[in-house]
mmCIF file of C-alpha atoms in Angstrom:
data_model
loop_
_atom_site.group_PDB
_atom_site.id
_atom_site.type_symbol
_atom_site.label_atom_id
_atom_site.label_comp_id
_atom_site.label_asym_id
_atom_site.label_seq_id
_atom_site.Cartn_x
_atom_site.Cartn_y
_atom_site.Cartn_z
ATOM 1 C CA VAL G 13 11.315 1.059 23.824
ATOM 2 C CA ARG G 14 12.222 2.278 20.428
ATOM 3 C CA HIS G 15 11.630 -0.563 17.807
ATOM 4 C CA ALA G 16 13.898 -1.323 14.086
ATOM 5 C CA GLN G 17 11.383 0.422 12.136
ATOM 6 C CA GLY G 18 11.337 4.024 14.293
ATOM 7 C CA ALA G 19 8.238 3.432 16.533
ATOM 8 C CA TRP G 20 7.467 3.902 20.007
ATOM 9 C CA LEU G 21 5.926 0.954 21.408
ATOM 10 C CA PHE G 22 4.232 1.375 24.849
ATOM 11 C CA ARG G 23 3.052 -1.727 26.966
ATOM 12 C CA ARG G 24 0.147 -1.844 29.056
ATOM 13 C CA HIS G 25 -0.456 -4.592 31.962
ATOM 14 C CA ARG G 26 -4.294 -5.556 30.999
ATOM 15 C CA GLU G 27 -5.147 -8.883 29.729
ATOM 16 C CA ARG G 28 -7.362 -8.892 27.391
ATOM 17 C CA ARG G 29 -9.664 -11.871 25.735
ATOM 18 C CA TRP G 30 -9.318 -12.078 21.455
ATOM 19 C CA HIS G 31 -12.943 -12.926 19.285
ATOM 20 C CA PHE G 32 -11.595 -13.444 15.759
ATOM 21 C CA ASN G 33 -14.429 -12.075 13.404
ATOM 22 C CA THR G 34 -13.987 -12.188 9.533
ATOM 23 C CA ASN G 35 -12.659 -8.740 9.035
ATOM 24 C CA SER G 36 -10.519 -8.355 12.285
ATOM 25 C CA ILE G 37 -9.531 -9.201 15.866
ATOM 26 C CA LYS G 38 -11.772 -7.332 18.550
ATOM 27 C CA LYS G 39 -10.652 -7.581 22.230
ATOM 28 C CA GLU G 40 -12.591 -8.359 25.926
ATOM 29 C CA ASN G 41 -11.988 -7.564 29.334
ATOM 30 C CA THR G 42 -10.995 -11.231 29.987
ATOM 31 C CA MET G 43 -7.928 -14.162 29.959
ATOM 32 C CA ILE G 44 -5.976 -14.559 25.941
ATOM 33 C CA SER G 45 -7.868 -17.362 24.524
ATOM 34 C CA GLU G 46 -6.386 -20.878 23.863
ATOM 35 C CA ILE G 47 -7.161 -20.361 19.854
ATOM 36 C CA LEU G 48 -4.920 -16.952 20.181
ATOM 37 C CA LYS G 49 -2.012 -18.569 21.994
ATOM 38 C CA LYS G 50 -1.382 -21.266 19.589
ATOM 39 C CA HIS G 51 -1.977 -18.847 16.407
ATOM 40 C CA VAL G 52 0.596 -16.657 18.236
ATOM 41 C CA TYR G 53 3.084 -19.776 18.946
ATOM 42 C CA ASP G 54 2.770 -21.382 15.523
ATOM 43 C CA LEU G 55 3.318 -17.761 13.601
ATOM 44 C CA LEU G 56 6.734 -17.576 16.166
ATOM 45 C CA VAL G 57 7.885 -20.814 15.626
ATOM 46 C CA LYS G 58 7.302 -20.248 11.774
ATOM 47 C CA PHE G 59 9.479 -16.955 12.552
ATOM 48 C CA MET G 60 12.008 -18.692 14.151
ATOM 49 C CA ILE G 61 12.616 -21.549 11.789
ATOM 50 C CA ALA G 62 13.099 -18.823 8.719
ATOM 51 C CA VAL G 63 15.584 -17.170 10.971
ATOM 52 C CA ASN G 64 17.710 -20.404 12.322
ATOM 53 C CA GLU G 65 17.766 -20.859 8.203
ATOM 54 C CA ARG G 66 18.535 -17.124 7.290
ATOM 55 C CA ASP G 67 15.733 -17.144 5.016
ATOM 56 C CA GLN G 68 15.656 -13.754 3.988
ATOM 57 C CA ASP G 69 12.706 -14.212 1.377
ATOM 58 C CA GLU G 70 10.741 -15.259 3.633
ATOM 59 C CA LEU G 71 11.420 -13.238 6.809
ATOM 60 C CA LYS G 72 10.292 -10.240 4.330
ATOM 61 C CA LYS G 73 7.197 -11.679 2.650
ATOM 62 C CA GLN G 74 5.665 -13.636 5.939
ATOM 63 C CA PHE G 75 7.244 -10.839 8.619
ATOM 64 C CA SER G 76 7.929 -7.474 7.109
ATOM 65 C CA VAL G 77 11.221 -7.811 7.702
ATOM 66 C CA SER G 78 13.456 -5.818 5.187
ATOM 67 C CA SER G 79 16.657 -6.234 3.869
ATOM 68 C CA GLU G 80 18.350 -4.205 6.235
ATOM 69 C CA VAL G 81 16.852 -4.985 9.324
ATOM 70 C CA PHE G 82 17.347 -8.540 8.389
ATOM 71 C CA GLY G 83 21.252 -7.840 8.059
ATOM 72 C CA GLU G 84 21.052 -5.294 12.168
ATOM 73 C CA MET G 85 18.645 -9.059 13.615
ATOM 74 C CA MET G 86 21.757 -11.575 12.035
ATOM 75 C CA ASP G 87 23.915 -9.000 13.380
ATOM 76 C CA ASN G 88 22.133 -8.858 17.144
ATOM 77 C CA LEU G 89 21.275 -12.748 16.859
ATOM 78 C CA GLU G 90 25.658 -13.500 16.376
ATOM 79 C CA GLU G 91 26.667 -11.192 18.856
ATOM 80 C CA PHE G 92 24.591 -12.500 21.841
ATOM 81 C CA PHE G 93 24.579 -16.482 20.363
ATOM 82 C CA GLY G 94 27.621 -16.567 18.174
ATOM 83 C CA SER G 95 27.494 -17.226 14.166
ATOM 84 C CA SER G 96 26.283 -20.485 13.570
ATOM 85 C CA PHE G 97 23.550 -19.971 16.212
ATOM 86 C CA SER G 98 20.293 -22.445 16.475
ATOM 87 C CA ILE G 99 17.474 -20.534 18.108
ATOM 88 C CA GLY G 100 13.775 -21.778 19.229
ATOM 89 C CA ILE G 101 11.418 -20.425 21.713
ATOM 90 C CA ALA G 102 9.780 -22.051 24.272
ATOM 91 C CA PRO G 103 7.594 -25.277 24.722
ATOM 92 C CA PHE G 104 4.309 -24.878 23.679
ATOM 93 C CA ASP G 105 3.073 -26.470 27.228
ATOM 94 C CA VAL G 106 5.521 -23.489 29.479
ATOM 95 C CA ALA G 107 5.418 -20.546 26.542
ATOM 96 C CA PHE G 108 2.722 -17.993 28.447
ATOM 97 C CA GLN G 109 3.359 -19.483 32.197
ATOM 98 C CA PRO G 110 4.788 -17.446 33.919
ATOM 99 C CA HIS G 111 8.814 -18.454 35.476
ATOM 100 C CA LYS G 112 11.504 -16.599 37.668
ATOM 101 C CA GLY G 113 11.142 -13.270 38.048
ATOM 102 C CA GLY G 114 7.123 -13.552 37.493
ATOM 103 C CA ARG G 115 7.820 -13.247 32.962
ATOM 104 C CA SER G 116 5.994 -15.535 30.941
ATOM 105 C CA ASN G 117 8.699 -16.150 28.195
ATOM 106 C CA ILE G 118 6.057 -15.284 25.298
ATOM 107 C CA ASP G 119 3.739 -12.031 26.258
ATOM 108 C CA ILE G 120 1.201 -10.789 24.472
ATOM 109 C CA TYR G 121 0.132 -7.602 25.221
ATOM 110 C CA GLU G 122 -2.274 -4.206 23.771
ATOM 111 C CA MET G 123 -1.411 -2.179 22.231
ATOM 112 C CA ASP G 124 -2.844 1.844 21.324
ATOM 113 C CA ASN G 125 -3.967 0.089 17.492
ATOM 114 C CA PRO G 126 -7.508 -2.112 18.964
ATOM 115 C CA GLU G 127 -7.703 -4.444 16.205
ATOM 116 C CA SER G 128 -3.831 -5.429 16.771
ATOM 117 C CA TRP G 129 -1.406 -6.971 20.227
ATOM 118 C CA GLY G 130 2.178 -6.889 21.142
ATOM 119 C CA ILE G 131 4.179 -9.635 21.165
ATOM 120 C CA GLU G 132 7.260 -10.136 23.557
ATOM 121 C CA CYS G 133 9.108 -13.716 23.010
ATOM 122 C CA VAL G 134 11.618 -14.552 25.072
ATOM 123 C CA ILE G 135 14.229 -16.684 22.942
ATOM 124 C CA TRP G 136 15.459 -19.636 24.106
ATOM 125 C CA GLU G 137 18.698 -21.743 22.859
ATOM 126 C CA ASN G 138 19.875 -25.177 23.513
ATOM 127 C CA LYS G 139 16.545 -26.010 25.284
ATOM 128 C CA SER G 140 16.709 -22.924 28.058
ATOM 129 C CA PRO G 141 15.810 -19.780 27.903
ATOM 130 C CA LYS G 142 18.200 -16.924 27.456
ATOM 131 C CA GLU G 143 18.737 -13.000 27.530
ATOM 132 C CA PRO G 144 17.321 -11.574 24.063
ATOM 133 C CA ILE G 145 13.524 -10.986 23.475
ATOM 134 C CA LEU G 146 11.645 -11.064 20.596
ATOM 135 C CA HIS G 147 10.100 -7.893 19.862
ATOM 136 C CA ALA G 148 7.032 -8.360 17.908
ATOM 137 C CA GLU G 149 3.192 -7.591 16.650
ATOM 138 C CA VAL G 150 0.417 -9.374 15.145
ATOM 139 C CA SER G 151 -3.112 -8.218 13.972
ATOM 140 C CA GLY G 152 -5.638 -9.005 11.545
ATOM 141 C CA SER G 153 -8.093 -12.019 11.271
ATOM 142 C CA GLU G 154 -8.743 -16.198 12.157
ATOM 143 C CA ASN G 155 -7.419 -17.417 9.313
ATOM 144 C CA ASP G 156 -4.864 -14.519 8.029
ATOM 145 C CA LEU G 157 -3.434 -13.258 11.381
ATOM 146 C CA GLN G 158 0.015 -12.111 10.328
ATOM 147 C CA LEU G 159 2.879 -11.227 12.865
ATOM 148 C CA THR G 160 5.056 -8.688 12.232
ATOM 149 C CA TYR G 161 8.555 -8.079 13.167
ATOM 150 C CA LYS G 162 10.001 -5.262 15.464
ATOM 151 C CA TYR G 163 12.611 -5.824 16.984
ATOM 152 C CA ILE G 164 14.901 -8.598 18.949
ATOM 153 C CA GLY G 165 16.616 -6.641 22.635
ATOM 154 C CA SER G 166 17.538 -7.844 26.221
#
């Protein structure tokens, strides 16, 4: 799948654990930690708030969304939800659990860069999952975890 900034994403289906140190995120062959899930969840909530408020400055500053990508993202969301959309993500207690078809509402997966992970997040509206999926990348240290927007697709 190709994202809005032109790089290819490759998905691996192995779950890994994040270990935080002062410099970067490290992976190990175990389950994804609850700490990581909470950090990712919090970033996704902040992202959705900025999207719903159409806060272009916040999206650029916090999530690397350029003005061109912002316009594309808004157009895509309006195609899916109409012009007055209010979207969100799954409640935390079900966000990382598989649902129909075995897919989780939020999936964290390994990327080629050993210090970053891919994120796929099912977008919710009116308290239920919808077709569009937010694709993003997370990297950094425990105290400075960064979520970078990639694209929204179905």
